[in-house]
Coordinates of C-alpha atoms in Angstrom, one line a residue:
M1 CA -20.2 -19.2 -52.2
R2 CA -23.5 -19.2 -50.2
I3 CA -24.8 -22.7 -49.4
A4 CA -28.3 -23.5 -48.1
A5 CA -29.2 -26.6 -46.2
V6 CA -32.9 -27.4 -46.5
Q7 CA -34.1 -29.1 -43.3
H8 CA -37.3 -30.7 -44.4
D9 CA -39.9 -33.4 -43.6
I10 CA -40.4 -36.3 -45.9
V11 CA -43.7 -38.0 -46.9
W12 CA -42.9 -41.8 -46.6
N13 CA -42.6 -43.5 -50.1
D14 CA -44.3 -40.6 -52.0
R15 CA -42.0 -39.0 -54.5
D16 CA -44.5 -36.7 -56.0
A17 CA -45.6 -35.3 -52.6
N18 CA -42.0 -34.7 -51.7
F19 CA -41.3 -33.0 -54.9
A20 CA -44.2 -30.7 -54.3
R21 CA -43.0 -30.0 -50.8
L22 CA -39.4 -29.3 -51.8
A23 CA -39.9 -27.2 -54.9
P24 CA -40.9 -24.0 -53.0
M25 CA -38.1 -24.6 -50.5
V26 CA -35.5 -24.8 -53.2
A27 CA -36.9 -21.6 -54.7
A28 CA -36.7 -19.9 -51.3
A29 CA -33.1 -21.0 -50.9
A30 CA -32.2 -19.7 -54.3
A31 CA -34.0 -16.4 -53.6
G32 CA -31.9 -16.1 -50.5
G33 CA -28.7 -16.1 -52.6
A34 CA -27.6 -19.7 -52.3
R35 CA -25.5 -21.0 -55.1
L36 CA -25.8 -24.6 -53.8
V37 CA -28.8 -26.1 -52.2
L38 CA -28.5 -29.3 -50.1
L39 CA -31.5 -31.5 -49.4
S40 CA -31.6 -34.5 -47.0
E41 CA -30.6 -38.1 -47.5
T42 CA -33.4 -40.1 -49.4
F43 CA -35.2 -36.8 -49.8
S44 CA -37.8 -38.1 -52.1
T45 CA -38.8 -41.4 -50.3
G46 CA -37.6 -41.4 -46.7
F47 CA -35.2 -44.1 -45.4
A48 CA -37.6 -46.9 -46.5
V49 CA -34.7 -49.2 -47.2
D50 CA -36.8 -52.4 -46.8
N51 CA -39.1 -51.5 -49.7
P52 CA -38.1 -53.7 -52.6
K53 CA -39.6 -51.2 -55.1
L54 CA -37.7 -48.3 -53.6
G55 CA -34.9 -48.2 -56.3
E56 CA -35.3 -46.2 -59.4
P57 CA -33.1 -46.2 -62.6
E58 CA -30.1 -43.9 -62.5
G59 CA -31.4 -40.6 -63.9
G60 CA -34.9 -41.5 -62.7
P61 CA -37.5 -39.2 -61.2
S62 CA -35.6 -38.1 -58.1
S63 CA -32.5 -37.2 -60.2
Q64 CA -34.7 -35.4 -62.7
F65 CA -36.3 -33.3 -60.0
L66 CA -32.8 -32.1 -58.9
V67 CA -31.7 -31.4 -62.5
A68 CA -35.0 -29.5 -63.2
Q69 CA -34.7 -27.4 -60.0
A70 CA -31.0 -26.6 -60.8
A71 CA -31.9 -25.5 -64.3
Q72 CA -35.0 -23.5 -63.2
H73 CA -33.2 -21.5 -60.5
G74 CA -29.6 -21.4 -62.0
V75 CA -28.1 -23.0 -58.9
W76 CA -26.6 -26.4 -57.9
V77 CA -29.1 -28.7 -56.1
C78 CA -28.2 -31.9 -54.4
G79 CA -29.4 -34.7 -52.1
S80 CA -29.4 -38.5 -52.0
C81 CA -31.9 -41.0 -53.5
P82 CA -32.1 -44.8 -54.2
E83 CA -30.7 -45.3 -57.7
I84 CA -29.8 -48.5 -59.5
P85 CA -26.4 -47.7 -61.0
A86 CA -26.4 -47.8 -64.8
D87 CA -23.5 -50.3 -64.9
S88 CA -25.2 -52.8 -62.5
D89 CA -25.1 -56.5 -63.3
K90 CA -28.6 -57.6 -64.3
A91 CA -28.5 -60.2 -61.6
D92 CA -28.0 -57.5 -58.9
Q93 CA -30.5 -54.7 -59.2
R94 CA -30.1 -53.4 -55.7
P95 CA -30.0 -49.5 -55.6
A96 CA -27.1 -47.5 -54.3
N97 CA -27.8 -44.6 -51.8
S98 CA -26.8 -42.1 -54.5
F99 CA -25.8 -38.5 -53.7
V100 CA -26.8 -36.6 -56.9
L101 CA -25.2 -33.2 -57.4
A102 CA -27.0 -31.4 -60.3
G103 CA -25.6 -28.2 -61.9
P104 CA -27.5 -25.4 -63.6
D105 CA -26.1 -26.3 -67.0
G106 CA -27.3 -29.9 -66.8
T107 CA -24.0 -31.3 -65.3
V108 CA -24.6 -34.3 -62.9
H109 CA -22.2 -35.8 -60.5
R110 CA -22.9 -38.9 -58.4
Y111 CA -21.4 -40.4 -55.2
H112 CA -22.6 -43.7 -53.9
K113 CA -22.7 -44.0 -50.1
I114 CA -19.7 -46.2 -49.2
H115 CA -21.0 -47.3 -45.7
P116 CA -24.6 -48.6 -45.9
F117 CA -26.2 -48.6 -42.4
T118 CA -26.1 -52.2 -41.1
F119 CA -28.0 -51.3 -37.9
G120 CA -30.9 -50.0 -39.9
G121 CA -31.0 -52.8 -42.5
E122 CA -29.6 -50.8 -45.4
T123 CA -26.9 -53.4 -46.1
D124 CA -29.6 -56.0 -46.8
H125 CA -31.1 -54.0 -49.6
F126 CA -28.5 -51.5 -50.8
R127 CA -25.2 -51.9 -52.5
P128 CA -22.1 -50.0 -51.1
G129 CA -20.3 -47.5 -53.1
S130 CA -16.5 -47.7 -53.6
K131 CA -15.3 -44.3 -55.0
L132 CA -15.1 -40.9 -53.4
I133 CA -15.6 -37.9 -55.5
Q134 CA -14.8 -34.2 -55.3
V135 CA -16.3 -31.4 -57.4
E136 CA -15.1 -27.8 -57.8
I137 CA -18.1 -25.4 -57.9
E138 CA -17.4 -21.7 -58.4
G139 CA -13.9 -22.0 -56.9
V140 CA -15.1 -24.1 -53.9
R141 CA -13.9 -27.7 -53.6
V142 CA -16.9 -29.8 -52.5
S143 CA -16.8 -33.4 -51.2
P144 CA -20.1 -35.2 -50.8
L145 CA -20.7 -38.0 -48.2
V146 CA -23.9 -39.5 -46.8
C147 CA -25.2 -39.9 -43.3
Y148 CA -23.6 -43.0 -41.8
D149 CA -20.3 -42.1 -43.6
L150 CA -20.0 -39.4 -40.9
R151 CA -18.9 -42.1 -38.4
F152 CA -15.9 -43.1 -40.5
A153 CA -13.1 -40.6 -40.4
D154 CA -10.9 -42.2 -43.0
E155 CA -13.0 -41.2 -46.0
F156 CA -13.0 -37.6 -44.8
W157 CA -9.3 -37.7 -44.4
Q158 CA -8.7 -39.1 -47.8
L159 CA -10.3 -36.0 -49.3
A160 CA -9.1 -33.5 -46.7
L161 CA -6.1 -31.8 -48.4
T162 CA -8.2 -30.8 -51.4
T163 CA -11.5 -30.1 -49.6
D164 CA -13.1 -26.8 -48.7
V165 CA -16.5 -28.1 -47.7
Y166 CA -18.0 -31.5 -47.0
L167 CA -21.7 -32.0 -47.7
V168 CA -23.5 -34.6 -45.5
P169 CA -27.2 -35.2 -46.1
A170 CA -28.8 -37.5 -43.5
N171 CA -31.8 -39.2 -42.0
W172 CA -30.3 -39.3 -38.5
P173 CA -32.8 -40.2 -35.8
E174 CA -33.5 -38.3 -32.6
S175 CA -32.2 -41.1 -30.4
R176 CA -28.6 -40.5 -31.5
R177 CA -28.8 -36.8 -32.1
T178 CA -25.8 -36.1 -29.8
H179 CA -23.6 -38.3 -32.1
W180 CA -24.8 -36.4 -35.2
M181 CA -24.1 -33.0 -33.8
S182 CA -20.8 -34.0 -32.2
L183 CA -19.4 -35.8 -35.3
L184 CA -20.2 -32.9 -37.6
Q185 CA -18.1 -30.6 -35.5
A186 CA -15.4 -33.2 -35.1
R187 CA -15.0 -33.7 -38.8
A188 CA -14.7 -29.9 -39.4
I189 CA -12.1 -29.6 -36.7
E190 CA -9.9 -32.5 -37.6
N191 CA -10.0 -31.7 -41.3
Q192 CA -10.0 -27.9 -41.0
A193 CA -12.8 -27.6 -43.5
Y194 CA -16.4 -26.5 -43.5
V195 CA -19.0 -29.3 -42.9
V196 CA -22.7 -28.8 -43.9
G197 CA -24.9 -31.4 -42.3
C198 CA -28.5 -31.5 -43.6
N199 CA -30.9 -33.8 -41.6
R200 CA -34.6 -34.4 -42.0
V201 CA -37.4 -33.6 -39.5
G202 CA -40.7 -35.4 -38.8
E203 CA -41.5 -39.1 -38.5
G204 CA -41.0 -42.1 -40.8
G205 CA -40.6 -45.8 -40.5
G206 CA -41.3 -45.7 -36.8
L207 CA -38.6 -43.2 -36.1
K208 CA -38.5 -39.6 -35.1
Y209 CA -36.2 -37.1 -36.7
V210 CA -35.5 -33.7 -35.2
G211 CA -33.2 -32.0 -37.7
D212 CA -30.3 -30.4 -35.8
S213 CA -28.9 -29.5 -39.2
R214 CA -25.8 -27.3 -39.0
I215 CA -23.1 -25.5 -40.9
V216 CA -19.7 -25.7 -39.2
D217 CA -16.6 -23.7 -40.0
P218 CA -13.0 -25.0 -40.2
L219 CA -12.4 -24.3 -36.5
G220 CA -15.6 -26.1 -35.5
E221 CA -17.7 -23.0 -34.9
L222 CA -21.3 -23.1 -35.7
L223 CA -22.3 -20.7 -38.5
A224 CA -26.0 -21.8 -38.7
T225 CA -28.1 -24.4 -36.8
G226 CA -31.6 -25.8 -37.2
S227 CA -33.8 -27.2 -34.4
Q228 CA -36.9 -29.4 -34.9
A229 CA -38.9 -27.7 -37.6
E230 CA -38.6 -27.2 -41.3
T231 CA -36.2 -24.4 -42.0
I232 CA -33.4 -23.3 -44.4
L233 CA -29.9 -22.7 -43.1
F234 CA -27.6 -20.3 -45.0
A235 CA -23.8 -19.7 -44.7
D236 CA -21.1 -18.3 -46.9
I237 CA -18.3 -20.7 -47.6
E238 CA -14.9 -19.0 -48.1
P239 CA -12.0 -21.2 -49.5
A240 CA -9.7 -18.4 -48.2
T241 CA -10.8 -19.1 -44.7
V242 CA -9.9 -22.8 -45.1
A243 CA -6.5 -21.9 -46.5
A244 CA -5.8 -19.4 -43.7
T245 CA -6.9 -21.8 -41.0
R246 CA -4.5 -24.5 -42.4
D247 CA -1.7 -22.0 -42.7
R248 CA -2.0 -20.7 -39.1
F249 CA -2.6 -24.1 -37.5
R250 CA -0.5 -26.6 -39.4
F251 CA -2.2 -29.7 -38.0
L252 CA -2.8 -31.6 -41.3
Q253 CA 0.9 -32.0 -42.0
D254 CA 1.4 -33.7 -38.6
R255 CA -1.0 -36.6 -39.5
R256 CA 0.6 -39.8 -40.5

């Protein structure tokens, strides 16, 4: 399965402007043969976690954009956005950082970021998720996580035995870019799976973002990388490669 990571800029707190920016990039990714298109974390707003009006209802405009793009191009489209879960208590209307995975037939899956980013104030305004998910797409077992989750190996390991590819959208700032790049490769190597990291570029909230998106294979080799400009990364994900790697190097069985 061909996956595309869309490394893009984000207009701060302007959903309509971001939808207009991203629609042609999703179309280009689909035209390039991608069956799954990954956008960044908070692709429609930027990481404006201290904005009390940032949250939208589950199934709101950001999710609707992903669903519409998936249907229009006949591919899976995904990224994260601030959604107030449908089962929220009326007394707690904080959004979750919701990874929305939309299929071409209207199917929608959601993962809520388990680790809100305390250092950046996300814990003050966003609720943490509690459940990991995994989705099989065209024979590929896909596990979504979000940005700061990358620092926590346990969640990756819980999914490892049945994961072919991890998807990690992010708003990871330039100041810690070495951590981002190193951790993506580490998670691929230790779990013997593909990792697709899609980070934004540009400036927002006083921070600079330089992309460094990358697609890593189960041995930690880089299949595609992005630098500091908007671009689309492509790579073909082969479950047989994951199986062969794990069969040859039987490291997962030795973990306790």
